[in-house]
Amino acid sequence: MSAGSIGDAPVRPIAILGGTGPAGMGLALRWARAGESVIIGSRDAQRAQLAAVAIEQKAGTPVRVRGMENSAACGAADILMLTVPFEAQASLLKQLRPAMTAGSILIDATVPLAAGVGGRASRTLGVWQGSAAQQAAELVPEEVSVVAAFHNVSAELLFADAALDCDVIVCSDDPDASQLTRELAAKIPGVRAVDGGKLENARIVEQITALLIGMNIRHKGHAGIRITGLPPGAYR
Ligand SMILES: NC(=O)c1ccc[n+]([C@@H]2O[C@H](COP(=O)([O-])OP(=O)(O)OC[C@H]3O[C@@H](n4cnc5c(N)ncnc54)[C@H](OP(=O)(O)O)[C@@H]3O)[C@@H](O)[C@H]2O)c1
């Protein structure tokens, strides 16, 4: 399966829910530059449209990017990327659930940072289900596959021009959804995608982000991770 497009068929749009923040804008820019059709979602349609204009301007070349209110974005795509703070994740998914179509893929980048409840950004919160991604899986319709990915990528580096230098660990219980997500990750220059196994492994990947944030604070940088020692076929 080719991410976003199949043969000569029209490109499948990617809806980035909560896409007006740094993580969503960074992914939108990179995927738009890679030729994907991107819909920025927001609680406010006008904010989404302004974000889409900002992506067009930053891209510097013609790109396919639109802005919509989150529910409309959800209904217009079957590849859904969720980039909201942990404290907004459950309520937004409950609200969007009726707009999700069967067979959709929800890629979740949520990190349950303690900062959401007044704690440190370098610490995480316990999530009853084990991870934010597993919480998401409980909240979406059964026919929607959840994938955990992009937790360890700097939004600031994404919303820039240089190639990145990091890997994206992708976890899901749906092998096809995992593969599609790895293909999308590999469209970002300098990013390799690695199959991280089942969705339950998201609990480890989400924790790594807190560690990286601590390193960023300590060293004033934009840390990412590389997985080494696997055969070449393990990297996408
Ligand atoms: N920033 C990074 O470098 C990075 C890297 C990897 C993963 N992540 C994770 O990705 C997610 C997004 O990160 P971010 O830094 O882009 O977050 P953010 O700027 O705090 O929020 C992203 C967007 O979420 C929407 N939002 C905020 N509160 C909401 C609420 N109560 N209900 C519904 N929507 C709400 C807002 O969009 P509207 O106001 O337009 O609706 C906002 O622009 C987080 O879970 C973060 O942990 C971030």
CSV table of C-alpha atoms and ligand atoms in Angstrom, one decimal:
chain,number,residue,atom,x,y,z
A,1,MET,CA,0.0,0.0,0.0
A,2,SER,CA,1.3,3.5,-0.8
A,3,ALA,CA,0.6,6.0,1.9
A,4,GLY,CA,-1.7,8.8,0.8
A,5,SER,CA,-2.2,7.5,-2.7
A,6,ILE,CA,-2.8,4.2,-4.5
A,7,GLY,CA,-1.6,4.0,-8.1
A,8,ASP,CA,-3.2,6.8,-10.1
A,9,ALA,CA,-6.1,7.1,-7.6
A,10,PRO,CA,-6.6,10.6,-6.0
A,11,VAL,CA,-4.4,11.3,-3.0
A,12,ARG,CA,-6.1,10.4,0.3
A,13,PRO,CA,-6.2,13.5,2.5
A,14,ILE,CA,-4.6,13.4,5.9
A,15,ALA,CA,-6.6,15.3,8.5
A,16,ILE,CA,-4.5,16.7,11.3
A,17,LEU,CA,-6.8,17.2,14.3
A,18,GLY,CA,-5.6,19.9,16.5
A,19,GLY,CA,-3.3,20.7,13.7
A,20,THR,CA,-2.8,24.4,14.5
A,21,GLY,CA,-0.2,23.7,17.2
A,22,PRO,CA,3.6,23.2,16.7
A,23,ALA,CA,3.4,19.4,16.2
A,24,GLY,CA,0.5,19.5,13.7
A,25,MET,CA,2.0,22.4,11.8
A,26,GLY,CA,5.3,20.7,11.5
A,27,LEU,CA,3.8,17.5,10.2
A,28,ALA,CA,1.5,19.4,7.9
A,29,LEU,CA,4.4,21.3,6.3
A,30,ARG,CA,6.4,18.1,5.8
A,31,TRP,CA,3.6,16.1,4.3
A,32,ALA,CA,2.4,19.0,2.1
A,33,ARG,CA,5.9,19.4,0.8
A,34,ALA,CA,5.9,15.6,0.1
A,35,GLY,CA,2.8,16.0,-2.1
A,36,GLU,CA,0.2,14.8,0.4
A,37,SER,CA,-3.2,16.5,0.6
A,38,VAL,CA,-3.4,17.9,4.1
A,39,ILE,CA,-6.4,19.2,6.1
A,40,ILE,CA,-5.6,21.2,9.2
A,41,GLY,CA,-8.2,20.7,11.8
A,42,SER,CA,-9.1,23.1,14.6
A,43,ARG,CA,-11.9,23.9,17.0
A,44,ASP,CA,-12.2,27.1,15.0
A,45,ALA,CA,-12.5,26.8,11.2
A,46,GLN,CA,-11.0,30.2,10.7
A,47,ARG,CA,-8.0,29.4,12.8
A,48,ALA,CA,-7.5,26.3,10.7
A,49,GLN,CA,-7.7,28.2,7.4
A,50,LEU,CA,-5.2,30.7,8.7
A,51,ALA,CA,-2.9,27.8,9.6
A,52,ALA,CA,-3.3,26.4,6.1
A,53,VAL,CA,-2.3,29.8,4.6
A,54,ALA,CA,0.8,29.8,6.9
A,55,ILE,CA,1.8,26.3,5.6
A,56,GLU,CA,1.3,27.4,2.0
A,57,GLN,CA,3.6,30.5,2.6
A,58,LYS,CA,6.2,28.4,4.5
A,59,ALA,CA,6.2,25.7,1.9
A,60,GLY,CA,7.3,28.1,-0.9
A,61,THR,CA,5.9,25.8,-3.6
A,62,PRO,CA,2.3,25.0,-4.5
A,63,VAL,CA,0.9,22.5,-1.9
A,64,ARG,CA,-2.4,21.0,-1.2
A,65,VAL,CA,-3.5,22.2,2.3
A,66,ARG,CA,-6.9,23.3,3.6
A,67,GLY,CA,-8.3,24.2,7.0
A,68,MET,CA,-11.5,23.0,8.6
A,69,GLU,CA,-13.2,22.6,12.0
A,70,ASN,CA,-12.1,19.3,13.5
A,71,SER,CA,-15.3,17.3,12.9
A,72,ALA,CA,-15.5,18.4,9.3
A,73,ALA,CA,-11.8,17.5,8.9
A,74,CYS,CA,-12.5,14.1,10.4
A,75,GLY,CA,-15.4,13.4,8.0
A,76,ALA,CA,-13.3,14.4,5.0
A,77,ALA,CA,-10.4,12.0,5.6
A,78,ASP,CA,-9.7,8.5,6.6
A,79,ILE,CA,-6.1,9.1,7.7
A,80,LEU,CA,-6.4,11.1,10.9
A,81,MET,CA,-3.4,12.5,12.8
A,82,LEU,CA,-4.1,13.6,16.4
A,83,THR,CA,-1.9,16.4,17.8
A,84,VAL,CA,-3.6,17.8,20.9
A,85,PRO,CA,-2.3,18.1,24.5
A,86,PHE,CA,-3.1,15.0,26.6
A,87,GLU,CA,-5.6,17.0,28.7
A,88,ALA,CA,-7.7,17.6,25.5
A,89,GLN,CA,-7.3,14.1,24.0
A,90,ALA,CA,-10.2,12.2,25.6
A,91,SER,CA,-12.8,15.0,25.3
A,92,LEU,CA,-11.9,15.7,21.6
A,93,LEU,CA,-12.0,12.0,20.7
A,94,LYS,CA,-15.4,11.6,22.3
A,95,GLN,CA,-16.6,14.6,20.4
A,96,LEU,CA,-15.2,13.4,17.0
A,97,ARG,CA,-16.2,9.8,17.4
A,98,PRO,CA,-19.4,10.2,15.4
A,99,ALA,CA,-17.6,11.9,12.5
A,100,MET,CA,-15.0,9.0,12.1
A,101,THR,CA,-15.7,6.6,9.3
A,102,ALA,CA,-15.2,2.9,9.5
A,103,GLY,CA,-11.8,1.8,8.3
A,104,SER,CA,-10.1,5.1,9.3
A,105,ILE,CA,-6.7,5.2,10.8
A,106,LEU,CA,-6.0,7.4,13.8
A,107,ILE,CA,-2.3,8.2,14.3
A,108,ASP,CA,-1.8,9.5,17.8
A,109,ALA,CA,1.2,11.5,18.9
A,110,THR,CA,-0.1,12.5,22.3
A,111,VAL,CA,2.3,12.5,25.2
A,112,PRO,CA,0.8,12.5,28.7
A,113,LEU,CA,3.0,15.2,30.1
A,114,ALA,CA,2.7,16.3,33.7
A,115,ALA,CA,2.8,19.9,32.4
A,116,GLY,CA,-0.8,19.5,31.5
A,117,VAL,CA,-1.8,19.5,35.2
A,118,GLY,CA,0.8,22.0,36.3
A,119,GLY,CA,3.7,19.6,36.7
A,120,ARG,CA,7.0,19.4,34.8
A,121,ALA,CA,7.2,18.9,31.0
A,122,SER,CA,10.0,16.4,31.7
A,123,ARG,CA,7.7,14.1,33.7
A,124,THR,CA,4.7,12.1,32.6
A,125,LEU,CA,1.3,11.2,34.1
A,126,GLY,CA,0.1,7.7,34.7
A,127,VAL,CA,-2.6,6.7,32.2
A,128,TRP,CA,-5.0,4.0,33.4
A,129,GLN,CA,-5.0,2.2,30.0
A,130,GLY,CA,-1.1,2.2,29.9
A,131,SER,CA,-0.6,5.0,27.4
A,132,ALA,CA,-2.3,7.9,25.8
A,133,ALA,CA,-2.5,5.9,22.6
A,134,GLN,CA,-4.2,3.0,24.4
A,135,GLN,CA,-6.7,5.5,25.8
A,136,ALA,CA,-7.3,6.7,22.3
A,137,ALA,CA,-8.0,3.2,21.2
A,138,GLU,CA,-10.7,2.9,23.9
A,139,LEU,CA,-12.4,6.0,22.7
A,140,VAL,CA,-12.6,5.6,18.9
A,141,PRO,CA,-15.1,3.3,17.1
A,142,GLU,CA,-14.0,-0.4,16.9
A,143,GLU,CA,-13.5,-0.1,13.1
A,144,VAL,CA,-10.9,2.6,13.5
A,145,SER,CA,-7.3,1.5,13.9
A,146,VAL,CA,-5.1,3.4,16.3
A,147,VAL,CA,-1.4,3.9,15.6
A,148,ALA,CA,1.1,5.5,18.0
A,149,ALA,CA,3.8,7.6,16.3
A,150,PHE,CA,5.8,10.8,16.0
A,151,HIS,CA,6.2,11.3,19.8
A,152,ASN,CA,9.9,11.7,19.7
A,153,VAL,CA,10.2,14.2,16.8
A,154,SER,CA,10.8,17.9,17.5
A,155,ALA,CA,8.0,20.1,16.2
A,156,GLU,CA,10.4,22.9,15.8
A,157,LEU,CA,12.7,20.9,13.5
A,158,LEU,CA,9.6,19.7,11.6
A,159,PHE,CA,8.5,23.3,10.9
A,160,ALA,CA,11.8,24.1,9.3
A,161,ASP,CA,13.6,23.5,6.0
A,162,ALA,CA,16.5,21.2,6.9
A,163,ALA,CA,16.3,17.4,6.9
A,164,LEU,CA,15.7,15.8,10.3
A,165,ASP,CA,18.1,13.3,11.9
A,166,CYS,CA,15.8,10.9,13.8
A,167,ASP,CA,13.7,7.8,13.8
A,168,VAL,CA,10.0,7.4,14.4
A,169,ILE,CA,8.9,4.4,16.3
A,170,VAL,CA,5.5,3.2,15.2
A,171,CYS,CA,3.3,1.0,17.4
A,172,SER,CA,-0.1,-0.5,16.4
A,173,ASP,CA,-2.1,-3.7,16.6
A,174,ASP,CA,-3.0,-3.3,13.0
A,175,PRO,CA,-0.1,-4.2,10.7
A,176,ASP,CA,-1.5,-2.4,7.6
A,177,ALA,CA,-2.1,0.8,9.6
A,178,SER,CA,1.4,0.6,11.0
A,179,GLN,CA,2.9,0.2,7.5
A,180,LEU,CA,0.9,3.1,6.1
A,181,THR,CA,2.1,5.3,9.0
A,182,ARG,CA,5.7,4.2,8.5
A,183,GLU,CA,5.4,5.2,4.8
A,184,LEU,CA,4.1,8.6,5.8
A,185,ALA,CA,6.9,9.0,8.4
A,186,ALA,CA,9.5,8.1,5.7
A,187,LYS,CA,8.2,10.9,3.5
A,188,ILE,CA,9.9,13.4,6.0
A,189,PRO,CA,13.5,14.0,4.9
A,190,GLY,CA,15.9,12.5,7.3
A,191,VAL,CA,13.3,10.4,9.1
A,192,ARG,CA,13.4,6.6,9.2
A,193,ALA,CA,10.4,4.7,10.5
A,194,VAL,CA,10.8,1.6,12.7
A,195,ASP,CA,8.1,-0.9,13.6
A,196,GLY,CA,7.8,-0.7,17.3
A,197,GLY,CA,5.4,-3.6,17.6
A,198,LYS,CA,2.0,-3.6,19.4
A,199,LEU,CA,0.1,-0.5,20.5
A,200,GLU,CA,0.9,-1.3,24.2
A,201,ASN,CA,4.5,-0.4,23.5
A,202,ALA,CA,3.4,3.2,23.1
A,203,ARG,CA,3.7,3.4,26.9
A,204,ILE,CA,7.5,3.2,26.4
A,205,VAL,CA,7.7,5.5,23.4
A,206,GLU,CA,5.6,8.2,25.1
A,207,GLN,CA,7.9,8.2,28.1
A,208,ILE,CA,11.0,8.8,25.9
A,209,THR,CA,9.6,12.2,25.0
A,210,ALA,CA,9.7,13.3,28.6
A,211,LEU,CA,13.4,12.3,28.7
A,212,LEU,CA,14.1,14.2,25.5
A,213,ILE,CA,12.3,17.3,26.8
A,214,GLY,CA,14.6,17.1,29.9
A,215,MET,CA,17.6,16.8,27.6
A,216,ASN,CA,16.4,19.8,25.5
A,217,ILE,CA,16.1,21.9,28.6
A,218,ARG,CA,19.5,20.8,30.0
A,219,HIS,CA,21.4,21.1,26.7
A,220,LYS,CA,19.3,23.7,24.9
A,221,GLY,CA,18.6,21.5,21.8
A,222,HIS,CA,16.1,19.5,19.9
A,223,ALA,CA,16.8,15.9,20.8
A,224,GLY,CA,15.6,12.9,18.7
A,225,ILE,CA,16.4,9.2,18.8
A,226,ARG,CA,18.1,6.8,16.4
A,227,ILE,CA,17.6,3.0,16.6
A,228,THR,CA,20.8,1.2,15.5
A,229,GLY,CA,21.8,-2.4,14.9
A,230,LEU,CA,18.7,-3.6,13.0
A,231,PRO,CA,19.0,-5.1,9.5
A,232,PRO,CA,18.4,-2.5,6.7
A,233,GLY,CA,14.9,-3.9,6.0
A,234,ALA,CA,13.8,-2.9,9.4
A,235,TYR,CA,14.0,0.7,8.5
A,236,ARG,CA,11.5,2.4,6.2
B,1,LIG,N1,5.6,20.0,20.3
B,1,LIG,C1,6.4,19.0,20.1
B,1,LIG,O1,7.6,19.1,19.8
B,1,LIG,C2,5.8,17.6,20.1
B,1,LIG,C3,6.5,16.5,19.7
B,1,LIG,C4,6.0,15.2,19.7
B,1,LIG,C5,4.7,15.0,20.2
B,1,LIG,N2,4.0,16.1,20.7
B,1,LIG,C6,2.7,15.9,21.3
B,1,LIG,O2,1.8,16.3,20.2
B,1,LIG,C7,0.6,16.9,20.9
B,1,LIG,C8,0.5,18.3,20.3
B,1,LIG,O3,1.6,19.0,20.7
B,1,LIG,P1,1.6,20.6,20.4
B,1,LIG,O4,2.9,21.1,21.0
B,1,LIG,O5,1.3,20.9,19.0
B,1,LIG,O6,0.4,21.0,21.3
B,1,LIG,P2,-0.4,22.4,21.6
B,1,LIG,O7,0.2,23.5,20.8
B,1,LIG,O8,-0.5,22.6,23.1
B,1,LIG,O9,-1.9,22.0,21.1
B,1,LIG,C9,-2.1,21.7,19.7
B,1,LIG,C10,-3.5,22.1,19.3
B,1,LIG,O10,-4.5,21.4,20.1
B,1,LIG,C11,-5.7,22.2,20.1
B,1,LIG,N3,-6.2,22.2,21.5
B,1,LIG,C12,-5.7,22.7,22.6
B,1,LIG,N4,-6.5,22.5,23.7
B,1,LIG,C13,-7.6,21.8,23.2
B,1,LIG,C14,-8.8,21.4,23.8
B,1,LIG,N5,-9.0,21.5,25.1
B,1,LIG,N6,-9.7,20.8,23.0
B,1,LIG,C15,-9.5,20.6,21.7
B,1,LIG,N7,-8.3,21.0,21.1
B,1,LIG,C16,-7.4,21.6,21.8
B,1,LIG,C17,-5.3,23.6,19.7
B,1,LIG,O11,-5.9,23.8,18.4
B,1,LIG,P3,-7.2,24.8,18.2
B,1,LIG,O12,-7.1,25.8,19.3
B,1,LIG,O13,-6.9,25.4,16.9
B,1,LIG,O14,-8.3,23.9,18.3
B,1,LIG,C18,-3.8,23.6,19.6
B,1,LIG,O15,-3.3,24.4,18.6
B,1,LIG,C19,0.8,16.8,22.4
B,1,LIG,O16,0.2,15.7,22.9
B,1,LIG,C20,2.4,16.7,22.5
B,1,LIG,O17,2.7,16.0,23.7
B,1,LIG,C21,4.5,17.4,20.7
